[in-house]
């Protein structure tokens, strides 16, 4: 398990520091839908920058959905995100803080 975590860190840290991937949402949701990528029991969004900021009117809904997955508050929102199988979620999707 430690080797897997080290491999992930060695891959992700250079990408983050060079700006190749983003872990934060943009100002508005992208026209391109974010999609969940599954690996074993873990699911991650393919690109956090495709999410927009959570509208204040949807913050509570997002926080509740994130809490149900044992995550922190909603930090991103997209109205047309895709599941890992490529189908669309019904309703809004949220990017949750992992802290």
Tab-separated table of C-alpha atoms in Angstrom:
chain	number	residue	atom	x	y	z
A	1	UNK	CA	0.000	0.000	0.000
A	2	UNK	CA	2.839	2.405	0.817
A	3	UNK	CA	4.365	1.778	-2.613
A	4	UNK	CA	1.084	2.638	-4.304
A	5	UNK	CA	0.750	5.886	-2.343
A	6	UNK	CA	4.353	6.804	-3.174
A	7	UNK	CA	3.757	6.112	-6.864
A	8	UNK	CA	0.642	8.275	-6.854
A	9	UNK	CA	2.447	11.126	-5.111
A	10	UNK	CA	5.401	10.905	-7.487
A	11	UNK	CA	2.988	11.152	-10.416
A	12	UNK	CA	0.569	13.770	-9.080
A	13	UNK	CA	2.942	16.254	-7.426
A	14	UNK	CA	4.883	17.063	-10.622
A	15	UNK	CA	1.621	17.443	-12.543
A	16	UNK	CA	0.215	19.807	-9.915
A	17	UNK	CA	3.340	21.939	-9.722
A	18	UNK	CA	3.566	22.309	-13.497
A	19	UNK	CA	-0.114	23.190	-13.880
A	20	UNK	CA	-0.907	20.079	-15.931
A	21	UNK	CA	-3.795	19.140	-13.641
A	22	UNK	CA	-5.976	21.186	-11.389
A	23	UNK	CA	-7.634	20.221	-8.127
A	24	UNK	CA	-9.836	23.284	-7.943
A	25	UNK	CA	-12.933	24.387	-9.828
A	26	UNK	CA	-13.153	27.253	-12.312
A	27	UNK	CA	-15.449	30.263	-12.096
A	28	UNK	CA	-18.219	28.581	-14.137
A	29	UNK	CA	-18.978	24.970	-15.086
A	30	UNK	CA	-17.341	23.981	-18.365
A	31	UNK	CA	-19.297	23.009	-21.471
A	32	UNK	CA	-17.307	19.763	-21.229
A	33	UNK	CA	-18.740	17.402	-18.630
A	34	UNK	CA	-16.456	16.070	-15.901
A	35	UNK	CA	-16.501	12.285	-15.603
A	36	UNK	CA	-15.838	9.963	-12.700
A	37	UNK	CA	-12.887	7.633	-13.170
A	38	UNK	CA	-13.041	4.463	-11.094
A	39	UNK	CA	-10.136	2.383	-9.932
A	40	UNK	CA	-11.061	-0.417	-7.556
A	41	UNK	CA	-13.012	1.106	-4.672
A	42	UNK	CA	-11.876	4.643	-5.453
A	43	UNK	CA	-13.637	7.113	-7.742
A	44	UNK	CA	-12.140	10.461	-8.700
A	45	UNK	CA	-13.220	13.158	-11.122
A	46	UNK	CA	-11.131	13.293	-14.292
A	47	UNK	CA	-10.665	17.093	-14.171
A	48	UNK	CA	-11.663	19.353	-11.276
A	49	UNK	CA	-11.268	22.472	-13.422
A	50	UNK	CA	-14.382	21.433	-15.401
A	51	UNK	CA	-16.474	22.237	-12.313
A	52	UNK	CA	-17.611	25.755	-11.517
A	53	UNK	CA	-18.011	27.396	-8.152
A	54	UNK	CA	-20.977	26.137	-6.157
A	55	UNK	CA	-23.869	28.618	-6.380
A	56	UNK	CA	-24.886	29.820	-2.922
A	57	UNK	CA	-28.399	28.468	-3.522
A	58	UNK	CA	-26.956	24.958	-4.009
A	59	UNK	CA	-24.240	24.964	-1.337
A	60	UNK	CA	-26.381	23.175	1.264
A	61	UNK	CA	-27.443	20.470	-1.218
A	62	UNK	CA	-23.808	19.947	-2.226
A	63	UNK	CA	-22.578	19.822	1.363
A	64	UNK	CA	-25.219	17.208	2.229
A	65	UNK	CA	-24.262	15.041	-0.777
A	66	UNK	CA	-20.559	15.329	0.088
A	67	UNK	CA	-21.186	14.529	3.767
A	68	UNK	CA	-23.081	11.391	2.709
A	69	UNK	CA	-19.820	10.229	1.081
A	70	UNK	CA	-17.794	11.130	4.200
A	71	UNK	CA	-16.106	14.065	2.441
A	72	UNK	CA	-15.709	17.737	3.297
A	73	UNK	CA	-17.892	20.550	1.932
A	74	UNK	CA	-18.793	20.936	-1.745
A	75	UNK	CA	-16.212	23.113	-3.505
A	76	UNK	CA	-17.340	22.637	-7.113
A	77	UNK	CA	-20.566	22.166	-9.062
A	78	UNK	CA	-21.518	20.874	-12.508
A	79	UNK	CA	-25.074	20.439	-13.824
A	80	UNK	CA	-24.210	17.700	-16.378
A	81	UNK	CA	-21.454	15.457	-15.002
A	82	UNK	CA	-20.940	11.899	-16.192
A	83	UNK	CA	-20.731	8.654	-14.262
A	84	UNK	CA	-17.766	6.340	-14.843
A	85	UNK	CA	-19.818	4.377	-17.407
A	86	UNK	CA	-20.340	7.560	-19.469
A	87	UNK	CA	-24.006	8.063	-18.595
A	88	UNK	CA	-25.085	11.356	-17.058
A	89	UNK	CA	-25.912	11.851	-13.403
A	90	UNK	CA	-29.495	12.825	-12.781
A	91	UNK	CA	-29.309	16.260	-11.171
A	92	UNK	CA	-26.278	18.222	-10.051
A	93	UNK	CA	-22.838	16.800	-9.357
A	94	UNK	CA	-20.436	18.201	-6.788
A	95	UNK	CA	-16.700	18.239	-6.301
A	96	UNK	CA	-16.098	17.593	-2.606
A	97	UNK	CA	-13.222	18.693	-0.447
A	98	UNK	CA	-11.179	15.724	0.740
A	99	UNK	CA	-10.202	17.463	3.985
